[in-house]
PDB file of C-alpha atoms and ligand atoms in Angstrom:
ATOM      1  CA  MET A   1     110.364 124.920  59.290  1.00 96.00           C
ATOM      2  CA  ILE A   2     109.799 128.430  60.480  1.00 97.00           C
ATOM      3  CA  ARG A   3     112.444 131.005  59.740  1.00 96.00           C
ATOM      4  CA  LYS A   4     112.971 134.718  59.425  1.00 94.00           C
ATOM      5  CA  LEU A   5     112.824 136.742  56.231  1.00 93.00           C
ATOM      6  CA  GLU A   6     115.979 136.885  54.147  1.00 91.00           C
ATOM      7  CA  PRO A   7     116.600 139.262  51.231  1.00 88.00           C
ATOM      8  CA  LYS A   8     116.131 136.393  48.725  1.00 92.00           C
ATOM      9  CA  ASP A   9     112.517 135.893  49.952  1.00 94.00           C
ATOM     10  CA  ILE A  10     111.296 139.408  49.342  1.00 93.00           C
ATOM     11  CA  GLU A  11     109.755 138.816  45.917  1.00 94.00           C
ATOM     12  CA  VAL A  12     107.771 135.739  46.978  1.00 96.00           C
ATOM     13  CA  VAL A  13     106.700 137.312  50.263  1.00 95.00           C
ATOM     14  CA  ASN A  14     105.470 140.435  48.501  1.00 96.00           C
ATOM     15  CA  ARG A  15     103.311 138.250  46.253  1.00 97.00           C
ATOM     16  CA  TYR A  16     101.588 136.961  49.391  1.00 97.00           C
ATOM     17  CA  LEU A  17     101.215 140.431  50.863  1.00 95.00           C
ATOM     18  CA  LYS A  18      99.858 142.037  47.705  1.00 95.00           C
ATOM     19  CA  GLU A  19      96.248 141.452  48.735  1.00 91.00           C
ATOM     20  CA  PHE A  20      96.863 143.638  51.792  1.00 91.00           C
ATOM     21  CA  ASN A  21      98.519 146.368  49.691  1.00 90.00           C
ATOM     22  CA  TYR A  22     101.621 145.918  51.774  1.00 91.00           C
ATOM     23  CA  LYS A  23     105.227 145.290  50.798  1.00 90.00           C
ATOM     24  CA  VAL A  24     108.317 144.341  52.728  1.00 90.00           C
ATOM     25  CA  ASP A  25     111.662 145.673  51.654  1.00 84.00           C
ATOM     26  CA  GLU A  26     115.187 145.631  52.907  1.00 68.00           C
ATOM     27  CA  THR A  27     114.649 148.682  55.031  1.00 61.00           C
ATOM     28  CA  LEU A  28     112.170 147.092  57.435  1.00 67.00           C
ATOM     29  CA  ASN A  29     112.076 149.192  60.553  1.00 67.00           C
ATOM     30  CA  GLU A  30     113.219 147.875  63.895  1.00 72.00           C
ATOM     31  CA  PHE A  31     109.696 147.115  65.102  1.00 83.00           C
ATOM     32  CA  VAL A  32     108.585 144.963  62.155  1.00 88.00           C
ATOM     33  CA  ASN A  33     109.341 141.243  61.989  1.00 93.00           C
ATOM     34  CA  VAL A  34     108.554 138.721  59.256  1.00 95.00           C
ATOM     35  CA  LEU A  35     108.284 134.968  59.899  1.00 96.00           C
ATOM     36  CA  LEU A  36     107.999 132.424  57.108  1.00 97.00           C
ATOM     37  CA  TYR A  37     106.714 128.874  57.093  1.00 98.00           C
ATOM     38  CA  ASP A  38     109.002 127.178  54.600  1.00 98.00           C
ATOM     39  CA  ASP A  39     108.381 123.588  53.543  1.00 96.00           C
ATOM     40  CA  ASN A  40     109.787 123.142  50.047  1.00 95.00           C
ATOM     41  CA  GLY A  41     108.906 126.770  49.450  1.00 97.00           C
ATOM     42  CA  ILE A  42     107.160 129.502  51.383  1.00 98.00           C
ATOM     43  CA  LYS A  43     103.651 128.424  52.374  1.00 98.00           C
ATOM     44  CA  GLY A  44     102.827 130.991  55.047  1.00 98.00           C
ATOM     45  CA  VAL A  45     103.827 134.516  56.080  1.00 97.00           C
ATOM     46  CA  LEU A  46     103.375 136.350  59.384  1.00 97.00           C
ATOM     47  CA  VAL A  47     104.237 140.035  59.681  1.00 96.00           C
ATOM     48  CA  TYR A  48     104.141 141.403  63.211  1.00 96.00           C
ATOM     49  CA  SER A  49     105.330 144.401  65.122  1.00 95.00           C
ATOM     50  CA  LYS A  50     106.866 144.362  68.536  1.00 94.00           C
ATOM     51  CA  ILE A  51     106.149 147.626  70.211  1.00 92.00           C
ATOM     52  CA  TYR A  52     107.945 147.460  73.537  1.00 91.00           C
ATOM     53  CA  ASP A  53     105.940 144.874  75.533  1.00 93.00           C
ATOM     54  CA  ARG A  54     103.090 144.467  73.035  1.00 96.00           C
ATOM     55  CA  LEU A  55     102.851 142.396  69.883  1.00 97.00           C
ATOM     56  CA  GLU A  56     100.652 143.443  66.959  1.00 97.00           C
ATOM     57  CA  ILE A  57      99.819 141.043  64.136  1.00 97.00           C
ATOM     58  CA  ASP A  58      99.976 143.126  60.978  1.00 95.00           C
ATOM     59  CA  TYR A  59      99.351 140.376  58.405  1.00 96.00           C
ATOM     60  CA  ILE A  60      99.087 136.607  58.415  1.00 98.00           C
ATOM     61  CA  ILE A  61      98.449 134.605  55.283  1.00 98.00           C
ATOM     62  CA  VAL A  62      98.762 130.964  54.264  1.00 98.00           C
ATOM     63  CA  ASN A  63      98.859 129.627  50.708  1.00 97.00           C
ATOM     64  CA  GLU A  64      95.285 128.647  49.797  1.00 97.00           C
ATOM     65  CA  ASP A  65      96.291 125.065  48.994  1.00 97.00           C
ATOM     66  CA  TYR A  66      97.756 124.567  52.461  1.00 98.00           C
ATOM     67  CA  ARG A  67      95.107 126.012  54.734  1.00 98.00           C
ATOM     68  CA  ARG A  68      93.625 124.244  57.784  1.00 98.00           C
ATOM     69  CA  LEU A  69      96.808 122.264  58.263  1.00 98.00           C
ATOM     70  CA  GLY A  70      97.964 124.235  61.283  1.00 98.00           C
ATOM     71  CA  ILE A  71     100.498 126.456  59.482  1.00 98.00           C
ATOM     72  CA  ALA A  72      99.167 129.786  60.776  1.00 98.00           C
ATOM     73  CA  SER A  73      98.896 128.349  64.306  1.00 98.00           C
ATOM     74  CA  LYS A  74     102.539 127.289  64.148  1.00 98.00           C
ATOM     75  CA  LEU A  75     103.615 130.760  62.997  1.00 98.00           C
ATOM     76  CA  LEU A  76     101.684 132.298  65.874  1.00 98.00           C
ATOM     77  CA  LYS A  77     103.205 129.917  68.411  1.00 97.00           C
ATOM     78  CA  TYR A  78     106.704 130.644  67.110  1.00 98.00           C
ATOM     79  CA  MET A  79     106.118 134.377  67.518  1.00 97.00           C
ATOM     80  CA  GLU A  80     104.896 133.852  71.093  1.00 97.00           C
ATOM     81  CA  ASP A  81     107.873 131.634  71.947  1.00 96.00           C
ATOM     82  CA  GLU A  82     110.251 134.261  70.588  1.00 96.00           C
ATOM     83  CA  ASN A  83     108.667 137.019  72.662  1.00 96.00           C
ATOM     84  CA  LYS A  84     108.086 135.517  76.073  1.00 94.00           C
ATOM     85  CA  ASP A  85     108.314 138.934  77.719  1.00 94.00           C
ATOM     86  CA  ALA A  86     105.323 140.311  75.784  1.00 97.00           C
ATOM     87  CA  LEU A  87     102.116 141.133  77.665  1.00 97.00           C
ATOM     88  CA  ASN A  88      99.587 140.724  74.895  1.00 97.00           C
ATOM     89  CA  ILE A  89      98.953 140.372  71.170  1.00 98.00           C
ATOM     90  CA  THR A  90      96.468 142.560  69.335  1.00 98.00           C
ATOM     91  CA  LEU A  91      95.202 142.789  65.785  1.00 98.00           C
ATOM     92  CA  GLU A  92      92.442 144.271  63.672  1.00 96.00           C
ATOM     93  CA  VAL A  93      90.396 142.078  61.367  1.00 97.00           C
ATOM     94  CA  ARG A  94      87.537 142.764  58.966  1.00 96.00           C
ATOM     95  CA  GLU A  95      84.275 141.762  60.629  1.00 96.00           C
ATOM     96  CA  SER A  96      83.356 139.737  57.515  1.00 96.00           C
ATOM     97  CA  ASN A  97      86.547 137.662  57.656  1.00 97.00           C
ATOM     98  CA  ILE A  98      84.943 134.644  59.320  1.00 97.00           C
ATOM     99  CA  GLN A  99      87.851 132.277  58.687  1.00 97.00           C
ATOM    100  CA  ALA A 100      90.374 134.615  60.290  1.00 98.00           C
ATOM    101  CA  ILE A 101      88.093 135.413  63.250  1.00 98.00           C
ATOM    102  CA  SER A 102      87.555 131.660  63.837  1.00 98.00           C
ATOM    103  CA  PHE A 103      91.288 131.111  63.565  1.00 98.00           C
ATOM    104  CA  TYR A 104      92.051 133.795  66.135  1.00 98.00           C
ATOM    105  CA  LYS A 105      89.334 132.578  68.535  1.00 98.00           C
ATOM    106  CA  LYS A 106      90.652 129.041  68.296  1.00 98.00           C
ATOM    107  CA  ASN A 107      94.062 130.396  69.222  1.00 97.00           C
ATOM    108  CA  GLY A 108      92.913 132.195  72.366  1.00 97.00           C
ATOM    109  CA  PHE A 109      91.991 135.678  71.096  1.00 98.00           C
ATOM    110  CA  VAL A 110      88.849 137.495  72.200  1.00 98.00           C
ATOM    111  CA  ILE A 111      87.014 140.419  70.617  1.00 98.00           C
ATOM    112  CA  GLU A 112      87.821 143.560  72.584  1.00 97.00           C
ATOM    113  CA  ALA A 113      86.103 146.269  70.545  1.00 97.00           C
ATOM    114  CA  VAL A 114      84.514 147.173  67.236  1.00 96.00           C
ATOM    115  CA  ARG A 115      86.498 149.759  65.272  1.00 92.00           C
ATOM    116  CA  LYS A 116      83.889 151.694  63.270  1.00 92.00           C
ATOM    117  CA  ASN A 117      84.845 152.040  59.571  1.00 90.00           C
ATOM    118  CA  TYR A 118      88.370 150.851  60.250  1.00 89.00           C
ATOM    119  CA  TYR A 119      88.601 149.606  56.665  1.00 90.00           C
ATOM    120  CA  LYS A 120      86.673 152.573  55.181  1.00 83.00           C
ATOM    121  CA  ASP A 121      84.110 150.198  53.646  1.00 88.00           C
ATOM    122  CA  GLU A 122      83.747 148.000  56.707  1.00 95.00           C
ATOM    123  CA  ASP A 123      84.072 147.836  60.476  1.00 95.00           C
ATOM    124  CA  GLY A 124      87.076 146.140  62.021  1.00 96.00           C
ATOM    125  CA  LEU A 125      87.241 144.025  65.149  1.00 97.00           C
ATOM    126  CA  LEU A 126      90.012 144.598  67.633  1.00 97.00           C
ATOM    127  CA  MET A 127      91.032 141.205  68.991  1.00 98.00           C
ATOM    128  CA  MET A 128      93.431 140.503  71.826  1.00 98.00           C
ATOM    129  CA  LYS A 129      95.198 137.613  73.466  1.00 98.00           C
ATOM    130  CA  LYS A 130      96.781 138.088  76.882  1.00 97.00           C
ATOM    131  CA  LEU A 131     100.078 136.332  77.361  1.00 95.00           C
ATOM    132  CA  GLY A 132     101.859 134.973  80.358  1.00 81.00           C
ATOM    133  CA  GLU A 133      98.812 134.078  82.434  1.00 68.00           C
TER     134      GLU A 133
HETATM  135  C1  LIG B   1      93.342 132.945  58.557  1.00 51.11           C
HETATM  136  C2  LIG B   1      94.421 132.012  57.981  1.00 51.11           C
HETATM  137  C3  LIG B   1      95.763 132.701  58.113  1.00 51.11           C
HETATM  138  C4  LIG B   1      94.427 130.703  58.806  1.00 51.11           C
HETATM  139  O1  LIG B   1      95.505 129.894  58.333  1.00 51.11           O
HETATM  140  P1  LIG B   1      95.531 128.302  58.509  1.00 51.11           P
HETATM  141  O2  LIG B   1      96.937 127.835  58.360  1.00 51.11           O
HETATM  142  O3  LIG B   1      94.498 127.697  57.647  1.00 51.11           O
HETATM  143  O4  LIG B   1      95.079 128.147  60.055  1.00 51.11           O
HETATM  144  P2  LIG B   1      95.298 126.877  60.993  1.00 51.11           P
HETATM  145  O5  LIG B   1      95.283 125.635  60.160  1.00 51.11           O
HETATM  146  O6  LIG B   1      96.438 127.110  61.902  1.00 51.11           O
HETATM  147  O7  LIG B   1      93.981 126.967  61.889  1.00 51.11           O
HETATM  148  C5  LIG B   1      92.795 126.439  61.382  1.00 51.11           C
HETATM  149  C6  LIG B   1      91.632 126.983  62.208  1.00 51.11           C
HETATM  150  O8  LIG B   1      91.283 128.299  61.773  1.00 51.11           O
HETATM  151  C7  LIG B   1      89.859 128.396  61.635  1.00 51.11           C
HETATM  152  N1  LIG B   1      89.528 128.408  60.205  1.00 51.11           N
HETATM  153  C8  LIG B   1      90.403 128.419  59.188  1.00 51.11           C
HETATM  154  N2  LIG B   1      89.750 128.454  58.006  1.00 51.11           N
HETATM  155  C9  LIG B   1      88.441 128.469  58.296  1.00 51.11           C
HETATM  156  C10 LIG B   1      87.260 128.504  57.502  1.00 51.11           C
HETATM  157  N3  LIG B   1      87.303 128.542  56.149  1.00 51.11           N
HETATM  158  N4  LIG B   1      86.062 128.517  58.131  1.00 51.11           N
HETATM  159  C11 LIG B   1      85.985 128.499  59.490  1.00 51.11           C
HETATM  160  N5  LIG B   1      87.086 128.441  60.295  1.00 51.11           N
HETATM  161  C12 LIG B   1      88.290 128.446  59.706  1.00 51.11           C
HETATM  162  C13 LIG B   1      89.303 127.160  62.293  1.00 51.11           C
HETATM  163  O9  LIG B   1      89.194 127.406  63.687  1.00 51.11           O
HETATM  164  C14 LIG B   1      90.411 126.150  62.004  1.00 51.11           C
HETATM  165  O10 LIG B   1      90.415 125.060  62.887  1.00 51.11           O
HETATM  166  P3  LIG B   1      89.745 123.669  62.385  1.00 51.11           P
HETATM  167  O11 LIG B   1      90.366 123.376  61.055  1.00 51.11           O
HETATM  168  O12 LIG B   1      90.123 122.722  63.483  1.00 51.11           O
HETATM  169  O13 LIG B   1      88.285 123.970  62.303  1.00 51.11           O
HETATM  170  C15 LIG B   1      94.130 131.652  56.493  1.00 51.11           C
HETATM  171  O14 LIG B   1      92.781 131.271  56.383  1.00 51.11           O
HETATM  172  C16 LIG B   1      94.404 132.778  55.503  1.00 51.11           C
HETATM  173  O15 LIG B   1      95.514 132.896  54.983  1.00 51.11           O
HETATM  174  N6  LIG B   1      93.385 133.623  55.201  1.00 51.11           N
HETATM  175  C17 LIG B   1      93.547 134.713  54.217  1.00 51.11           C
HETATM  176  C18 LIG B   1      94.342 135.875  54.781  1.00 51.11           C
HETATM  177  C19 LIG B   1      93.670 136.489  55.990  1.00 51.11           C
HETATM  178  O16 LIG B   1      92.464 136.739  56.001  1.00 51.11           O
HETATM  179  N7  LIG B   1      94.477 136.762  57.044  1.00 51.11           N
HETATM  180  C20 LIG B   1      93.993 137.315  58.291  1.00 51.11           C
HETATM  181  C21 LIG B   1      93.758 138.772  58.241  1.00 51.11           C
HETATM  182  S1  LIG B   1      95.265 139.717  58.419  1.00 51.11           S
END
């Protein structure tokens, strides 16, 4: 099932987010939302921001042993269903991250722009999905 972050999840979720050098805590600001895919334990995490009528995917990660089973797609769909008033979803991804780029394309995102040196050592791709069309 997909559910929202609770205080008891913070340690496990931060283990997932470590590779992005990001941490959630109990003082999440009003724009940031965390969704968890929980099936006998947390298997996937989606952190997104809702900025008025736009959604921004900050981080999405699935446990390596449970990839390509549709978990990230389900998290994405849940976010969209919860935010039916949103106009679009954007994100930045490393241009070398083929698996994530394929995942986003499969889920209706297109490349909008190249962000030069977005990651200091690498360019980023700005990807977008329009909603409500
Ligand atoms: C990107 C990620 C979240 C996808 O999660 P997932 O649960 O495996 O995704 P889903 O099962 O919903 O979707 C699978 C689709 O994604 C794409 N995909 C996933 N892994 C892929 C790979 N290794 N090579 C090519 N395409 C891949 C394919 O389109 C695939 O569809 P298919 O299996 O029918 O070919 C996961 O690979 C991950 O956690 N990566 C590490 C973290 C990361 O890079 N996050 C994104 C940057 S913030």
